[in-house]
């Protein structure tokens, strides 16, 4: 008689990737990771928008990206992959840790935040819907 044993992989906090470098940003968003721009509306007005990103106020991120709440986005799921972007990366890091603690292991943050993206002149690709909206104006 042969016994078949299965191996269960248990993820620990050390297994989870939490940070994303500016050099990785465009590739990750092209692969379907959803960018979340947590800067205030005033900051977006002054500094410019982040094309391709969802604009979610930092105070609403936990409720919007945690699945199963009244306030959660339709795309919020435990399997969703997010990269949180704040002005300098600090608020995004804190919220990414909290989302991972809630079981959303795909929550990451951009090291250096929008300031680092802007300094490196990195942009995420626009999808066809965004291009059509921009062209219509």
mmCIF file of N, CA and C in Angstrom:
data_model
loop_
_atom_site.group_PDB
_atom_site.id
_atom_site.type_symbol
_atom_site.label_atom_id
_atom_site.label_comp_id
_atom_site.label_asym_id
_atom_site.label_seq_id
_atom_site.Cartn_x
_atom_site.Cartn_y
_atom_site.Cartn_z
ATOM 1 N N UNK A 1 0.842 -1.171 0.000
ATOM 2 C CA UNK A 1 0.000 0.000 0.000
ATOM 3 C C UNK A 1 0.890 1.237 0.000
ATOM 4 N N UNK A 2 0.529 2.208 -0.817
ATOM 5 C CA UNK A 2 1.294 3.444 -0.922
ATOM 6 C C UNK A 2 0.472 4.590 -0.363
ATOM 7 N N UNK A 3 1.064 5.328 0.511
ATOM 8 C CA UNK A 3 0.387 6.506 1.073
ATOM 9 C C UNK A 3 0.852 7.744 0.321
ATOM 10 N N UNK A 4 -0.092 8.577 -0.027
ATOM 11 C CA UNK A 4 0.237 9.826 -0.707
ATOM 12 C C UNK A 4 0.009 10.964 0.278
ATOM 13 N N UNK A 5 1.046 11.671 0.522
ATOM 14 C CA UNK A 5 0.955 12.809 1.427
ATOM 15 C C UNK A 5 1.063 14.086 0.615
ATOM 16 N N UNK A 6 0.274 15.029 0.959
ATOM 17 C CA UNK A 6 0.370 16.310 0.263
ATOM 18 C C UNK A 6 1.125 17.302 1.134
ATOM 19 N N UNK A 7 1.742 18.215 0.465
ATOM 20 C CA UNK A 7 2.477 19.251 1.176
ATOM 21 C C UNK A 7 1.638 20.514 1.182
ATOM 22 N N UNK A 8 1.478 21.076 2.328
ATOM 23 C CA UNK A 8 0.743 22.327 2.449
ATOM 24 C C UNK A 8 1.755 23.436 2.652
ATOM 25 N N UNK A 9 1.691 24.422 1.795
ATOM 26 C CA UNK A 9 2.593 25.563 1.935
ATOM 27 C C UNK A 9 1.880 26.629 2.744
ATOM 28 N N UNK A 10 2.489 27.019 3.813
ATOM 29 C CA UNK A 10 1.932 28.060 4.663
ATOM 30 C C UNK A 10 2.707 29.339 4.406
ATOM 31 N N UNK A 11 1.979 30.383 4.032
ATOM 32 C CA UNK A 11 2.636 31.665 3.809
ATOM 33 C C UNK A 11 2.828 32.368 5.131
ATOM 34 N N UNK A 12 3.996 32.875 5.309
ATOM 35 C CA UNK A 12 4.260 33.700 6.479
ATOM 36 C C UNK A 12 4.507 35.113 5.996
ATOM 37 N N UNK A 13 4.522 36.033 6.902
ATOM 38 C CA UNK A 13 4.756 37.416 6.525
ATOM 39 C C UNK A 13 6.052 37.567 5.748
ATOM 40 N N UNK A 14 7.058 36.783 6.088
ATOM 41 C CA UNK A 14 8.337 36.903 5.383
ATOM 42 C C UNK A 14 8.255 36.390 3.946
ATOM 43 N N UNK A 15 7.229 35.577 3.614
ATOM 44 C CA UNK A 15 7.058 35.082 2.251
ATOM 45 C C UNK A 15 6.407 36.121 1.340
ATOM 46 N N UNK A 16 5.728 37.076 1.916
ATOM 47 C CA UNK A 16 4.954 38.025 1.143
ATOM 48 C C UNK A 16 5.806 39.215 0.732
ATOM 49 N N UNK A 17 5.689 39.570 -0.517
ATOM 50 C CA UNK A 17 6.414 40.734 -1.019
ATOM 51 C C UNK A 17 5.558 41.953 -0.744
ATOM 52 N N UNK A 18 6.143 42.961 -0.174
ATOM 53 C CA UNK A 18 5.363 44.138 0.206
ATOM 54 C C UNK A 18 5.753 45.378 -0.591
ATOM 55 N N UNK A 19 6.986 45.453 -1.074
ATOM 56 C CA UNK A 19 7.424 46.673 -1.754
ATOM 57 C C UNK A 19 7.672 46.448 -3.240
ATOM 58 N N UNK A 20 7.464 47.520 -4.003
ATOM 59 C CA UNK A 20 7.673 47.526 -5.448
ATOM 60 C C UNK A 20 8.603 48.694 -5.758
ATOM 61 N N UNK A 21 9.604 48.449 -6.566
ATOM 62 C CA UNK A 21 10.529 49.506 -6.968
ATOM 63 C C UNK A 21 9.990 50.250 -8.182
ATOM 64 N N UNK A 22 10.388 51.497 -8.334
ATOM 65 C CA UNK A 22 9.961 52.306 -9.474
ATOM 66 C C UNK A 22 10.290 51.599 -10.786
ATOM 67 N N UNK A 23 11.435 50.950 -10.855
ATOM 68 C CA UNK A 23 11.844 50.258 -12.084
ATOM 69 C C UNK A 23 10.925 49.088 -12.436
ATOM 70 N N UNK A 24 10.143 48.607 -11.486
ATOM 71 C CA UNK A 24 9.226 47.487 -11.716
ATOM 72 C C UNK A 24 7.801 47.936 -12.026
ATOM 73 N N UNK A 25 7.508 49.189 -11.780
ATOM 74 C CA UNK A 25 6.130 49.686 -11.816
ATOM 75 C C UNK A 25 5.429 49.466 -13.160
ATOM 76 N N UNK A 26 6.009 49.932 -14.246
ATOM 77 C CA UNK A 26 5.353 49.824 -15.554
ATOM 78 C C UNK A 26 5.092 48.367 -15.931
ATOM 79 N N UNK A 27 6.036 47.494 -15.671
ATOM 80 C CA UNK A 27 5.849 46.077 -15.984
ATOM 81 C C UNK A 27 4.743 45.438 -15.165
ATOM 82 N N UNK A 28 4.673 45.789 -13.896
ATOM 83 C CA UNK A 28 3.628 45.220 -13.035
ATOM 84 C C UNK A 28 2.244 45.686 -13.455
ATOM 85 N N UNK A 29 2.110 46.975 -13.754
ATOM 86 C CA UNK A 29 0.793 47.457 -14.172
ATOM 87 C C UNK A 29 0.415 46.883 -15.532
ATOM 88 N N UNK A 30 1.391 46.677 -16.402
ATOM 89 C CA UNK A 30 1.112 46.038 -17.692
ATOM 90 C C UNK A 30 0.659 44.593 -17.498
ATOM 91 N N UNK A 31 1.113 43.956 -16.413
ATOM 92 C CA UNK A 31 0.725 42.577 -16.099
ATOM 93 C C UNK A 31 -0.579 42.486 -15.305
ATOM 94 N N UNK A 32 -1.246 43.617 -15.081
ATOM 95 C CA UNK A 32 -2.551 43.580 -14.436
ATOM 96 C C UNK A 32 -2.605 44.010 -12.987
ATOM 97 N N UNK A 33 -1.471 44.381 -12.407
ATOM 98 C CA UNK A 33 -1.500 44.905 -11.042
ATOM 99 C C UNK A 33 -2.186 46.268 -11.098
ATOM 100 N N UNK A 34 -3.128 46.502 -10.202
ATOM 101 C CA UNK A 34 -3.903 47.738 -10.211
ATOM 102 C C UNK A 34 -3.213 48.784 -9.346
ATOM 103 N N UNK A 35 -2.874 49.908 -9.959
ATOM 104 C CA UNK A 35 -2.270 51.022 -9.229
ATOM 105 C C UNK A 35 -3.370 51.795 -8.511
ATOM 106 N N UNK A 36 -3.112 52.144 -7.256
ATOM 107 C CA UNK A 36 -4.061 52.923 -6.459
ATOM 108 C C UNK A 36 -3.351 54.199 -6.017
ATOM 109 N N UNK A 37 -3.789 55.319 -6.580
ATOM 110 C CA UNK A 37 -3.226 56.626 -6.247
ATOM 111 C C UNK A 37 -3.932 57.148 -5.004
ATOM 112 N N UNK A 38 -3.222 57.154 -3.880
ATOM 113 C CA UNK A 38 -3.799 57.538 -2.592
ATOM 114 C C UNK A 38 -3.616 59.018 -2.278
ATOM 115 N N UNK A 39 -3.014 59.770 -3.172
ATOM 116 C CA UNK A 39 -2.805 61.189 -2.898
ATOM 117 C C UNK A 39 -4.145 61.915 -2.852
ATOM 118 N N UNK A 40 -4.160 63.039 -2.175
ATOM 119 C CA UNK A 40 -5.393 63.821 -2.078
ATOM 120 C C UNK A 40 -5.731 64.432 -3.435
ATOM 121 N N UNK A 41 -6.979 64.844 -3.592
ATOM 122 C CA UNK A 41 -7.383 65.494 -4.838
ATOM 123 C C UNK A 41 -6.537 66.741 -5.079
ATOM 124 N N UNK A 42 -6.263 67.479 -4.025
ATOM 125 C CA UNK A 42 -5.429 68.679 -4.163
ATOM 126 C C UNK A 42 -4.036 68.314 -4.686
ATOM 127 N N UNK A 43 -3.438 67.254 -4.145
ATOM 128 C CA UNK A 43 -2.118 66.829 -4.625
ATOM 129 C C UNK A 43 -2.177 66.406 -6.087
ATOM 130 N N UNK A 44 -3.240 65.699 -6.480
ATOM 131 C CA UNK A 44 -3.367 65.299 -7.888
ATOM 132 C C UNK A 44 -3.544 66.518 -8.785
ATOM 133 N N UNK A 45 -4.293 67.530 -8.299
ATOM 134 C CA UNK A 45 -4.478 68.755 -9.085
ATOM 135 C C UNK A 45 -3.155 69.485 -9.287
ATOM 136 N N UNK A 46 -2.346 69.560 -8.241
ATOM 137 C CA UNK A 46 -1.081 70.293 -8.291
ATOM 138 C C UNK A 46 0.016 69.485 -8.986
ATOM 139 N N UNK A 47 0.158 68.203 -8.620
ATOM 140 C CA UNK A 47 1.265 67.379 -9.111
ATOM 141 C C UNK A 47 0.944 66.634 -10.399
ATOM 142 N N UNK A 48 -0.312 66.514 -10.720
ATOM 143 C CA UNK A 48 -0.731 65.767 -11.900
ATOM 144 C C UNK A 48 -1.297 64.410 -11.526
ATOM 145 N N UNK A 49 -2.144 63.895 -12.400
ATOM 146 C CA UNK A 49 -2.764 62.595 -12.158
ATOM 147 C C UNK A 49 -1.782 61.490 -12.504
ATOM 148 N N UNK A 50 -2.091 60.318 -12.047
ATOM 149 C CA UNK A 50 -1.291 59.137 -12.355
ATOM 150 C C UNK A 50 -2.115 58.297 -13.330
ATOM 151 N N UNK A 51 -1.821 58.392 -14.633
ATOM 152 C CA UNK A 51 -2.621 57.672 -15.624
ATOM 153 C C UNK A 51 -2.695 56.178 -15.324
ATOM 154 N N UNK A 52 -3.882 55.640 -15.467
ATOM 155 C CA UNK A 52 -4.089 54.215 -15.264
ATOM 156 C C UNK A 52 -4.379 53.816 -13.837
ATOM 157 N N UNK A 53 -4.259 54.751 -12.897
ATOM 158 C CA UNK A 53 -4.450 54.419 -11.480
ATOM 159 C C UNK A 53 -5.864 54.749 -11.018
ATOM 160 N N UNK A 54 -6.344 53.963 -10.064
ATOM 161 C CA UNK A 54 -7.577 54.301 -9.363
ATOM 162 C C UNK A 54 -7.235 55.367 -8.337
ATOM 163 N N UNK A 55 -8.042 56.401 -8.253
ATOM 164 C CA UNK A 55 -7.833 57.436 -7.241
ATOM 165 C C UNK A 55 -8.724 57.101 -6.050
ATOM 166 N N UNK A 56 -8.104 56.732 -4.934
ATOM 167 C CA UNK A 56 -8.828 56.385 -3.708
ATOM 168 C C UNK A 56 -8.172 57.146 -2.565
ATOM 169 N N UNK A 57 -8.952 57.940 -1.863
ATOM 170 C CA UNK A 57 -8.423 58.693 -0.732
ATOM 171 C C UNK A 57 -7.792 57.744 0.278
ATOM 172 N N UNK A 58 -6.668 58.145 0.851
ATOM 173 C CA UNK A 58 -5.943 57.288 1.800
ATOM 174 C C UNK A 58 -6.827 56.831 2.951
ATOM 175 N N UNK A 59 -7.738 57.680 3.388
ATOM 176 C CA UNK A 59 -8.624 57.321 4.488
ATOM 177 C C UNK A 59 -9.646 56.255 4.130
ATOM 178 N N UNK A 60 -9.832 56.004 2.841
ATOM 179 C CA UNK A 60 -10.814 55.024 2.378
ATOM 180 C C UNK A 60 -10.191 53.731 1.864
ATOM 181 N N UNK A 61 -8.875 53.678 1.760
ATOM 182 C CA UNK A 61 -8.206 52.533 1.130
ATOM 183 C C UNK A 61 -8.561 51.208 1.801
ATOM 184 N N UNK A 62 -8.482 51.131 3.116
ATOM 185 C CA UNK A 62 -8.756 49.856 3.794
ATOM 186 C C UNK A 62 -10.177 49.378 3.516
ATOM 187 N N UNK A 63 -11.154 50.274 3.587
ATOM 188 C CA UNK A 63 -12.541 49.881 3.337
ATOM 189 C C UNK A 63 -12.781 49.532 1.875
ATOM 190 N N UNK A 64 -12.200 50.280 0.958
ATOM 191 C CA UNK A 64 -12.434 50.059 -0.477
ATOM 192 C C UNK A 64 -11.755 48.796 -1.011
ATOM 193 N N UNK A 65 -10.584 48.461 -0.487
ATOM 194 C CA UNK A 65 -9.825 47.333 -1.035
ATOM 195 C C UNK A 65 -9.999 46.040 -0.251
ATOM 196 N N UNK A 66 -10.686 46.103 0.883
ATOM 197 C CA UNK A 66 -10.975 44.892 1.654
ATOM 198 C C UNK A 66 -12.278 44.302 1.132
ATOM 199 N N UNK A 67 -12.256 43.075 0.623
ATOM 200 C CA UNK A 67 -13.479 42.477 0.079
ATOM 201 C C UNK A 67 -14.509 42.199 1.167
ATOM 202 N N UNK A 68 -15.773 42.271 0.762
ATOM 203 C CA UNK A 68 -16.854 41.887 1.663
ATOM 204 C C UNK A 68 -17.412 42.993 2.528
ATOM 205 N N UNK A 69 -16.918 44.217 2.377
ATOM 206 C CA UNK A 69 -17.493 45.321 3.141
ATOM 207 C C UNK A 69 -18.498 46.065 2.268
ATOM 208 N N UNK A 70 -19.337 46.852 2.904
ATOM 209 C CA UNK A 70 -20.305 47.649 2.139
ATOM 210 C C UNK A 70 -19.605 48.634 1.215
ATOM 211 N N UNK A 71 -18.438 49.085 1.617
ATOM 212 C CA UNK A 71 -17.717 50.105 0.857
ATOM 213 C C UNK A 71 -16.723 49.531 -0.150
ATOM 214 N N UNK A 72 -16.528 48.217 -0.171
ATOM 215 C CA UNK A 72 -15.477 47.652 -1.023
ATOM 216 C C UNK A 72 -15.803 47.804 -2.508
ATOM 217 N N UNK A 73 -14.737 47.990 -3.274
ATOM 218 C CA UNK A 73 -14.867 48.056 -4.726
ATOM 219 C C UNK A 73 -15.254 46.686 -5.265
ATOM 220 N N UNK A 74 -15.898 46.662 -6.407
ATOM 221 C CA UNK A 74 -16.282 45.376 -7.005
ATOM 222 C C UNK A 74 -15.081 44.498 -7.321
ATOM 223 N N UNK A 75 -13.973 45.113 -7.657
ATOM 224 C CA UNK A 75 -12.769 44.340 -8.001
ATOM 225 C C UNK A 75 -11.977 43.904 -6.773
ATOM 226 N N UNK A 76 -12.403 44.306 -5.593
ATOM 227 C CA UNK A 76 -11.686 43.922 -4.366
ATOM 228 C C UNK A 76 -11.911 42.442 -4.083
ATOM 229 N N UNK A 77 -10.818 41.704 -3.962
ATOM 230 C CA UNK A 77 -10.887 40.283 -3.632
ATOM 231 C C UNK A 77 -9.586 39.905 -2.932
ATOM 232 N N UNK A 78 -9.578 38.770 -2.233
ATOM 233 C CA UNK A 78 -8.326 38.353 -1.591
ATOM 234 C C UNK A 78 -7.199 38.112 -2.604
ATOM 235 N N UNK A 79 -7.561 37.823 -3.857
ATOM 236 C CA UNK A 79 -6.565 37.548 -4.894
ATOM 237 C C UNK A 79 -6.140 38.792 -5.664
ATOM 238 N N UNK A 80 -6.796 39.924 -5.432
ATOM 239 C CA UNK A 80 -6.478 41.148 -6.175
ATOM 240 C C UNK A 80 -5.033 41.560 -5.924
ATOM 241 N N UNK A 81 -4.441 42.143 -6.950
ATOM 242 C CA UNK A 81 -3.059 42.625 -6.837
ATOM 243 C C UNK A 81 -3.074 44.146 -6.958
ATOM 244 N N UNK A 82 -2.609 44.805 -5.910
ATOM 245 C CA UNK A 82 -2.624 46.262 -5.826
ATOM 246 C C UNK A 82 -1.209 46.780 -5.614
ATOM 247 N N UNK A 83 -0.919 47.947 -6.160
ATOM 248 C CA UNK A 83 0.278 48.690 -5.760
ATOM 249 C C UNK A 83 -0.218 50.058 -5.296
ATOM 250 N N UNK A 84 -0.047 50.321 -4.007
ATOM 251 C CA UNK A 84 -0.497 51.567 -3.405
ATOM 252 C C UNK A 84 0.569 52.635 -3.600
ATOM 253 N N UNK A 85 0.108 53.837 -3.966
ATOM 254 C CA UNK A 85 1.038 54.926 -4.238
ATOM 255 C C UNK A 85 0.588 56.158 -3.470
ATOM 256 N N UNK A 86 1.418 56.579 -2.535
ATOM 257 C CA UNK A 86 1.171 57.828 -1.820
ATOM 258 C C UNK A 86 2.208 58.841 -2.294
ATOM 259 N N UNK A 87 2.190 60.021 -1.704
ATOM 260 C CA UNK A 87 3.105 61.065 -2.146
ATOM 261 C C UNK A 87 4.562 60.626 -2.042
ATOM 262 N N UNK A 88 4.963 60.122 -0.863
ATOM 263 C CA UNK A 88 6.356 59.727 -0.656
ATOM 264 C C UNK A 88 6.537 58.241 -0.354
ATOM 265 N N UNK A 89 5.455 57.483 -0.320
ATOM 266 C CA UNK A 89 5.517 56.043 -0.096
ATOM 267 C C UNK A 89 5.241 55.597 1.325
ATOM 268 N N UNK A 90 5.317 56.503 2.294
ATOM 269 C CA UNK A 90 5.171 56.101 3.695
ATOM 270 C C UNK A 90 3.749 55.666 4.046
ATOM 271 N N UNK A 91 2.745 56.466 3.676
ATOM 272 C CA UNK A 91 1.357 56.083 3.965
ATOM 273 C C UNK A 91 0.984 54.804 3.229
ATOM 274 N N UNK A 92 1.452 54.673 1.998
ATOM 275 C CA UNK A 92 1.158 53.478 1.211
ATOM 276 C C UNK A 92 1.752 52.233 1.858
ATOM 277 N N UNK A 93 2.949 52.351 2.409
ATOM 278 C CA UNK A 93 3.571 51.207 3.079
ATOM 279 C C UNK A 93 2.728 50.768 4.273
ATOM 280 N N UNK A 94 2.330 51.705 5.080
ATOM 281 C CA UNK A 94 1.536 51.408 6.274
ATOM 282 C C UNK A 94 0.228 50.708 5.887
ATOM 283 N N UNK A 95 -0.450 51.223 4.861
ATOM 284 C CA UNK A 95 -1.726 50.634 4.448
ATOM 285 C C UNK A 95 -1.537 49.279 3.770
ATOM 286 N N UNK A 96 -0.454 49.088 3.034
ATOM 287 C CA UNK A 96 -0.187 47.777 2.422
ATOM 288 C C UNK A 96 -0.014 46.715 3.501
ATOM 289 N N UNK A 97 0.699 47.054 4.579
ATOM 290 C CA UNK A 97 0.851 46.110 5.692
ATOM 291 C C UNK A 97 -0.508 45.766 6.297
ATOM 292 N N UNK A 98 -1.364 46.755 6.471
ATOM 293 C CA UNK A 98 -2.687 46.499 7.046
ATOM 294 C C UNK A 98 -3.549 45.641 6.119
ATOM 295 N N UNK A 99 -3.479 45.878 4.823
ATOM 296 C CA UNK A 99 -4.234 45.048 3.881
ATOM 297 C C UNK A 99 -3.722 43.614 3.900
ATOM 298 N N UNK A 100 -2.410 43.428 3.953
ATOM 299 C CA UNK A 100 -1.880 42.066 4.021
ATOM 300 C C UNK A 100 -2.311 41.387 5.314
ATOM 301 N N UNK A 101 -2.371 42.129 6.395
ATOM 302 C CA UNK A 101 -2.838 41.555 7.666
ATOM 303 C C UNK A 101 -4.297 41.134 7.574
ATOM 304 N N UNK A 102 -5.053 41.755 6.668
ATOM 305 C CA UNK A 102 -6.452 41.389 6.449
ATOM 306 C C UNK A 102 -6.593 40.244 5.448
ATOM 307 N N UNK A 103 -5.481 39.694 4.991
ATOM 308 C CA UNK A 103 -5.525 38.558 4.077
ATOM 309 C C UNK A 103 -5.384 38.907 2.612
ATOM 310 N N UNK A 104 -5.136 40.156 2.302
ATOM 311 C CA UNK A 104 -4.989 40.577 0.911
ATOM 312 C C UNK A 104 -3.498 40.583 0.588
ATOM 313 N N UNK A 105 -2.993 39.405 0.246
ATOM 314 C CA UNK A 105 -1.546 39.226 0.088
ATOM 315 C C UNK A 105 -0.988 39.917 -1.146
ATOM 316 N N UNK A 106 -1.850 40.343 -2.060
ATOM 317 C CA UNK A 106 -1.391 41.043 -3.259
ATOM 318 C C UNK A 106 -1.251 42.541 -3.075
ATOM 319 N N UNK A 107 -1.388 43.031 -1.849
ATOM 320 C CA UNK A 107 -1.242 44.466 -1.584
ATOM 321 C C UNK A 107 0.230 44.811 -1.411
ATOM 322 N N UNK A 108 0.702 45.737 -2.226
ATOM 323 C CA UNK A 108 2.086 46.192 -2.157
ATOM 324 C C UNK A 108 2.101 47.716 -2.160
ATOM 325 N N UNK A 109 3.275 48.293 -1.967
ATOM 326 C CA UNK A 109 3.402 49.746 -2.047
ATOM 327 C C UNK A 109 4.607 50.094 -2.907
ATOM 328 N N UNK A 110 4.564 51.279 -3.490
ATOM 329 C CA UNK A 110 5.656 51.753 -4.328
ATOM 330 C C UNK A 110 6.664 52.504 -3.468
ATOM 331 N N UNK A 111 7.889 52.015 -3.449
ATOM 332 C CA UNK A 111 8.962 52.653 -2.681
ATOM 333 C C UNK A 111 9.210 54.055 -3.248
ATOM 334 N N UNK A 112 9.119 55.059 -2.394
ATOM 335 C CA UNK A 112 9.345 56.439 -2.822
ATOM 336 C C UNK A 112 8.103 57.140 -3.318
ATOM 337 N N UNK A 113 7.025 56.385 -3.547
ATOM 338 C CA UNK A 113 5.744 56.961 -3.929
ATOM 339 C C UNK A 113 5.755 57.722 -5.244
ATOM 340 N N UNK A 114 4.774 58.631 -5.358
ATOM 341 C CA UNK A 114 4.618 59.410 -6.579
ATOM 342 C C UNK A 114 5.855 60.253 -6.855
ATOM 343 N N UNK A 115 6.484 60.752 -5.800
ATOM 344 C CA UNK A 115 7.685 61.577 -5.980
ATOM 345 C C UNK A 115 8.766 60.803 -6.731
ATOM 346 N N UNK A 116 8.944 59.532 -6.407
ATOM 347 C CA UNK A 116 9.948 58.706 -7.083
ATOM 348 C C UNK A 116 9.549 58.421 -8.530
ATOM 349 N N UNK A 117 8.263 58.161 -8.760
ATOM 350 C CA UNK A 117 7.791 57.945 -10.134
ATOM 351 C C UNK A 117 8.017 59.188 -10.975
ATOM 352 N N UNK A 118 7.654 60.330 -10.405
ATOM 353 C CA UNK A 118 7.798 61.594 -11.126
ATOM 354 C C UNK A 118 9.271 61.878 -11.436
ATOM 355 N N UNK A 119 10.138 61.679 -10.455
ATOM 356 C CA UNK A 119 11.572 61.923 -10.656
ATOM 357 C C UNK A 119 12.157 61.008 -11.732
ATOM 358 N N UNK A 120 11.670 59.775 -11.795
ATOM 359 C CA UNK A 120 12.169 58.810 -12.783
ATOM 360 C C UNK A 120 11.440 58.919 -14.122
ATOM 361 N N UNK A 121 10.405 59.764 -14.167
ATOM 362 C CA UNK A 121 9.590 59.951 -15.379
ATOM 363 C C UNK A 121 8.993 58.643 -15.881
ATOM 364 N N UNK A 122 8.531 57.849 -14.941
ATOM 365 C CA UNK A 122 7.924 56.559 -15.271
ATOM 366 C C UNK A 122 6.417 56.731 -15.344
ATOM 367 N N UNK A 123 5.828 56.174 -16.362
ATOM 368 C CA UNK A 123 4.373 56.204 -16.525
ATOM 369 C C UNK A 123 3.880 54.791 -16.811
ATOM 370 N N UNK A 124 2.709 54.490 -16.303
ATOM 371 C CA UNK A 124 2.077 53.214 -16.637
ATOM 372 C C UNK A 124 1.413 53.363 -17.999
ATOM 373 N N UNK A 125 1.305 52.278 -18.734
ATOM 374 C CA UNK A 125 0.626 52.361 -20.029
ATOM 375 C C UNK A 125 -0.855 52.659 -19.843
ATOM 376 N N UNK A 126 -1.423 53.445 -20.761
ATOM 377 C CA UNK A 126 -2.855 53.734 -20.736
ATOM 378 C C UNK A 126 -3.593 52.622 -21.458
ATOM 379 N N UNK A 127 -4.772 52.258 -20.932
ATOM 380 C CA UNK A 127 -5.564 51.261 -21.650
ATOM 381 C C UNK A 127 -6.416 51.960 -22.704
ATOM 382 N N UNK A 128 -7.050 51.190 -23.569
ATOM 383 C CA UNK A 128 -7.798 51.758 -24.692
ATOM 384 C C UNK A 128 -8.952 52.635 -24.230
ATOM 385 N N UNK A 129 -9.588 52.293 -23.109
ATOM 386 C CA UNK A 129 -10.684 53.112 -22.584
ATOM 387 C C UNK A 129 -10.202 54.484 -22.154
ATOM 388 N N UNK A 130 -9.060 54.528 -21.497
ATOM 389 C CA UNK A 130 -8.498 55.819 -21.077
ATOM 390 C C UNK A 130 -8.084 56.649 -22.285
ATOM 391 N N UNK A 131 -7.479 56.006 -23.271
ATOM 392 C CA UNK A 131 -7.081 56.723 -24.478
ATOM 393 C C UNK A 131 -8.295 57.307 -25.190
ATOM 394 N N UNK A 132 -9.386 56.553 -25.257
ATOM 395 C CA UNK A 132 -10.605 57.037 -25.899
ATOM 396 C C UNK A 132 -11.176 58.231 -25.143
ATOM 397 N N UNK A 133 -11.150 58.180 -23.820
ATOM 398 C CA UNK A 133 -11.662 59.287 -23.011
ATOM 399 C C UNK A 133 -10.829 60.542 -23.227
ATOM 400 N N UNK A 134 -9.510 60.387 -23.235
ATOM 401 C CA UNK A 134 -8.624 61.530 -23.446
ATOM 402 C C UNK A 134 -8.818 62.092 -24.848
ATOM 403 N N UNK A 135 -8.943 61.241 -25.840
ATOM 404 C CA UNK A 135 -9.106 61.674 -27.226
ATOM 405 C C UNK A 135 -10.423 62.393 -27.450
ATOM 406 N N UNK A 136 -11.435 62.060 -26.665
ATOM 407 C CA UNK A 136 -12.759 62.654 -26.836
ATOM 408 C C UNK A 136 -12.811 64.099 -26.354
ATOM 409 N N UNK A 137 -11.820 64.530 -25.611
ATOM 410 C CA UNK A 137 -11.845 65.898 -25.068
ATOM 411 C C UNK A 137 -11.169 66.870 -25.967
#
